[in-house]
Structure formats: structure tokens, C-alpha cells
Amino acid sequence: MDATGRELKARAAITGLGISEMGRVYGHDAQHFAAEAIQRAVADAGLRKEDIDGLLVNPGVSALGGMGGVGLQNYLGLTNLRLLSSMNVGGATANVMVQYAAMSVIHGMANHVVCVFADAPLQPNKGGGAAYAGMGRPTRPSGMGGLYPAFGVMGINAHYAIAARRHMAMYGTTNDHFGAIAVAERQWAAMNPIAEHREPMTLEDYHASRWVAEPLHLLDCCLVSNGGVAVIVSRADAAKDMKQPPAYIWGMGQGHPGDMRRKGWDVETQTGAPMSKEKAFAMAGIGIDDVDVLQAYDCYTYTVLVTLEDYGFCAKSEGGPFVADGKLAPGGALPTNTGGGQLSAYYMWGMTPLSEGIIQARGQGGDRQVDKHDVVLVTGNGGILDHHSTIVLSPHDA
Amino acid sequence: MSDTYTRPIPQADEESREFYDGARRHELMLMRCKDCRAWRLPSRPRCPDCWSTDTAWEKASGRGTLYSFGVMHQKFPGFSEDGPYHYAIVELEEGPRIVSNVVGVPDDEIRVDMPLVAYFDDVSDDTTLVRFMSDKS
Ligand SMILES: [Zn+2]
């Protein structure tokens, strides 16, 4: 067998996309949002409930669907499933679910596989961070893990601040660089009707936003949203006759380098992206210069910067200068996070970049549609830069 | 020793007892693989390098460098009174990284890669935290 995986290129496609009511929407649980997203995705694809024979579920911080997703299955009355699992590698999961779904339909294990993420962490009158504040590894109050709370290292922000600071110290990266990413995404969000924050933002606004965990400002951090996103993966030959223009899956990959937490092992500044890219790009038969549109996982501005370096859009150390000139913004050379991303639009883990990647590949972006969208790169990141995943989408079947 | 220490006090478990006991003796103790000689942190029964379960605790030098740090502005129980506080990841001379903080250095003089040495802070009758101070030696 061809070790590049080239024989899998464009053999599967994303044929349905459903985005639920999104953002500060209260009074519903995660299962409600998952169901709404799935119903919309099935309608988008022109399918019926009975056509769905695979369901992959990624729960957020709210419980979703019980063990293996059977709770969500029964909630939706799905009785034809030949494929059912709950999966979780954090924000890398969306692309990973699509990868397993694609392999399944290519090899005839299922015909139309739904991949869904949904969450409802926001409560009325509570800060967005409340639901996530207790997270971050390790959480045990005893043992060696007890050192983290002892020194006040609580929540995810604390860990990404460590990573961002390390990059700044090694390469001279600055808050201006991080701010340029936030500002560019806000410019895109202004053109996305479902983005939560569409008001203009300047670099001064970025600097004026409060510190969360230095060197991270509030505007370095993703939103927290209630909602759900579902996508449907089908075989490419079936996709041709369906309702929407197919978003063909040209390449897919994952990279999980592990964290040895010691000298010479800097996953904070050297992520799993190169591993993930290597497989996905070989499968797609593309190089970095072929990418027209980038949907980069942006739980923090820093994540975008390190992703750009680790894919080779620029050299390691040059991420800061690379983003500083507006390259990522509307009209720039590398349109990135064209819906406003997780910083300004909505936070649905890996489904945020994936959903916008599908919209762009289909040419349905409206005011924010990028003219040249033959190759759309979607990246996923999970944990504290522990997991990376890649999907390459294209409107073309070869 | 302080009667007013309000921050969370970590508890030893079976795998970490020697680390915490060592700190009380003012010694920085780390696990070391008897087969491949790799130092490791956190403490675990199996060596992640060679999978050997033959392990001993050894005293580390206490020297290291500042790998990275953050300044927390969010409020957490035990930490809200004093305003923003810094936290650090220290890369020990032996290789492993440990979470801690830096004492005796003005906040605006804390730098990544600065040389550090362990400082044993007796925060209660039965708990000593391993913090770090500037190593000018
Ligand atoms: Zn060993």
C-alpha cells in the first residue's frame, strides 16, 4: 500500500453542515444544541434521518449523550447506526472525528456519518470562564499534581501563558504580534452574521483589555459559547448527487508528540502540527504554498502563531513578524479564520475552524468569501498543545 | 513558618511521599530510573523512557533555570488577596521541569532562562514548598 495515503485523497466529502443557535443562548442543555445542529446538517445535506448510519460525538465540558453517545442517539431516535462512538482529544477532536468518518465511508462501513460537538457551559450572569476555570492539568489536589494549585496554576489560561511567554523569550515575539492576530480575526467577524463580536477592534483596544494571565490579555483568549455544530461525511461518489456542493477531503492527519516535561522537549513552542501536516499534505499532494485559505485553531492568539510556524508558512521564530503586517486579515495574502474564529465568532472547539472551512470551500461565505478557495486548510489543537489534527478541504474532486 | 498561610497546601500520596518528605528535610528529591538512569518528574512507578519499574529516589542538585512563567490576574481561592501573582516552571539541572515560583527577585526582574536555586519554604508545621531564588553562584 502507498504509505502516503494518497489513495484516500478526495474519496470522501463533507456533505452537510449544521450550526445551532449559538452564543449566549440560555435555557437549553448540550443535547438540545447537538440535536438542533444535527437536524440542520441533515436538512442541509438533503438527507433524511433514516439515512444517517454513523454518529461520532465530541462532548464539551457539559455531558453529552452518555457513554459512547447512546444517549444522544436515543434522544434523536437514530436506529440505523453501524458506527457510534464518543471521542475526545480536546479541540483536535473535530478533525479527528472527520478522519475516522472518512475512513469509514471510504471502506464501506457506513454511508453518511454525522460528527457533532455541542456544549452549554454558559450560565446567565456568570462569566464565560467559570465553566473552564477548574480545568487544566493536573487537577488532583494531592500527589505531585498538588503542586499546581499550591502555586496558583489554575485553569487553561495559566498553561497557555507559560507557552506564549516561552515563545516570546526565545524568539522576541511581542504582544503587538498576538494583538495583530486578534485584530485581523475581528475584521473577519464583522462580516459574519453569526459572530458574537462584530464591533471594530484596534490594537489599542487589544492592549487596553485586561490581563488574564500575563502575557495573555482578555483579547488573546477565545470566547465561551453555548451551541452545537454538526457535519456529515459521505463517500465522494454519493456526494456528487447531493444537495450541497461537496467539500472534498483531500488530506487528513494527526500529531500527538507527548509531553516529557523536561529539557529538550518543548511542546509549548514545537507542537504536533508538523507530524499532522506531513501526513495530510502528502495525502492531498500539496505544499504549503498551495494553501488559499487557513482556518487555524485559535483558543488563544498564540495558538495561531505557533501553528503558522509549525506548518511552515514561515520559519520557526518568525511567526510574530509574519502576522504583523495584516497578512491574515481581509485583503491579506493568507486569509485566516475568515469567520472571526474562536476569538470573535463562536467557540465550538475544532468545529469552529472546520465549519468556516466548509463554508469557504463551498463558496458560501457571502461578504467574507475568499475568491480563491481551491485549497482550504483546517487545523485542530487539543489539550495544552498536546494534540494536533489536520483536514485539507477542496471544492475539487482531484 | 507562618500561621496565616492561606494558599492550598498540597498533600503527599504514596507515589510522592518521598518528594514531600524530602522538602521538609530541605532536600529536593526526584525519582531516578535504576536501569536507564533518567531522572523523572512527576513521580510515577514506571520509567517513561525504558518502562523499567526499578526506581530509586535521589537527591537533586536544586539548581535549574527558569523555563517560563506567567502572572495570574484571575482570582482563585487563597490567591485573591494579594493581587496578581507569578507562577513559574523551573527546568532543573537534571532535566525535569517543576512548577514553583521565584522568591526574592523583583517581579520586573524575573527572566526566562535565569539561573535559580531551590529555596525551602516551611509554610506549615508539616509542609515545606520548594520555591526558587536567583542563583548567583
Ligand atoms: Zn528508565
Short mmCIF file of C-alpha atoms in Angstrom, two decimals, chain A residues 91-92 95 273 276 294-298 303-304 307 311 313 337 342 349-350 352-354 377-381 388-391:
data_model
loop_
_atom_site.label_atom_id
_atom_site.label_comp_id
_atom_site.label_asym_id
_atom_site.label_seq_id
_atom_site.Cartn_x
_atom_site.Cartn_y
_atom_site.Cartn_z
CA GLY A 91 -10.02 20.88 20.28
CA ALA A 92 -8.34 18.45 17.90
CA ASN A 95 -10.87 16.94 12.53
CA ALA A 273 1.46 20.18 13.85
CA SER A 276 -0.04 16.05 11.43
CA LEU A 294 -6.39 28.89 6.53
CA GLN A 295 -8.73 28.06 9.39
CA ALA A 296 -6.29 27.79 12.30
CA TYR A 297 -7.32 26.61 15.75
CA ASP A 298 -7.35 29.73 17.90
CA THR A 303 -2.02 29.05 19.09
CA VAL A 304 -2.44 30.63 15.65
CA THR A 307 0.54 26.86 14.11
CA TYR A 311 3.13 24.25 9.24
CA PHE A 313 4.08 29.26 6.49
CA ASN A 337 -10.05 32.42 10.34
CA GLN A 342 -12.99 31.37 18.30
CA TRP A 349 -13.68 23.71 19.81
CA GLY A 350 -12.44 22.26 16.49
CA THR A 352 -15.25 26.47 14.66
CA PRO A 353 -12.40 26.29 12.14
CA LEU A 354 -13.94 23.25 10.44
CA LEU A 377 -6.51 24.11 5.45
CA VAL A 378 -8.26 23.39 8.76
CA THR A 379 -6.21 22.81 11.91
CA GLY A 380 -7.19 21.45 15.32
CA ASN A 381 -5.41 21.71 18.65
CA HIS A 388 -2.93 18.38 16.69
CA SER A 389 -5.14 17.44 13.74
CA THR A 390 -5.40 18.48 10.12
CA ILE A 391 -8.06 18.39 7.42
#
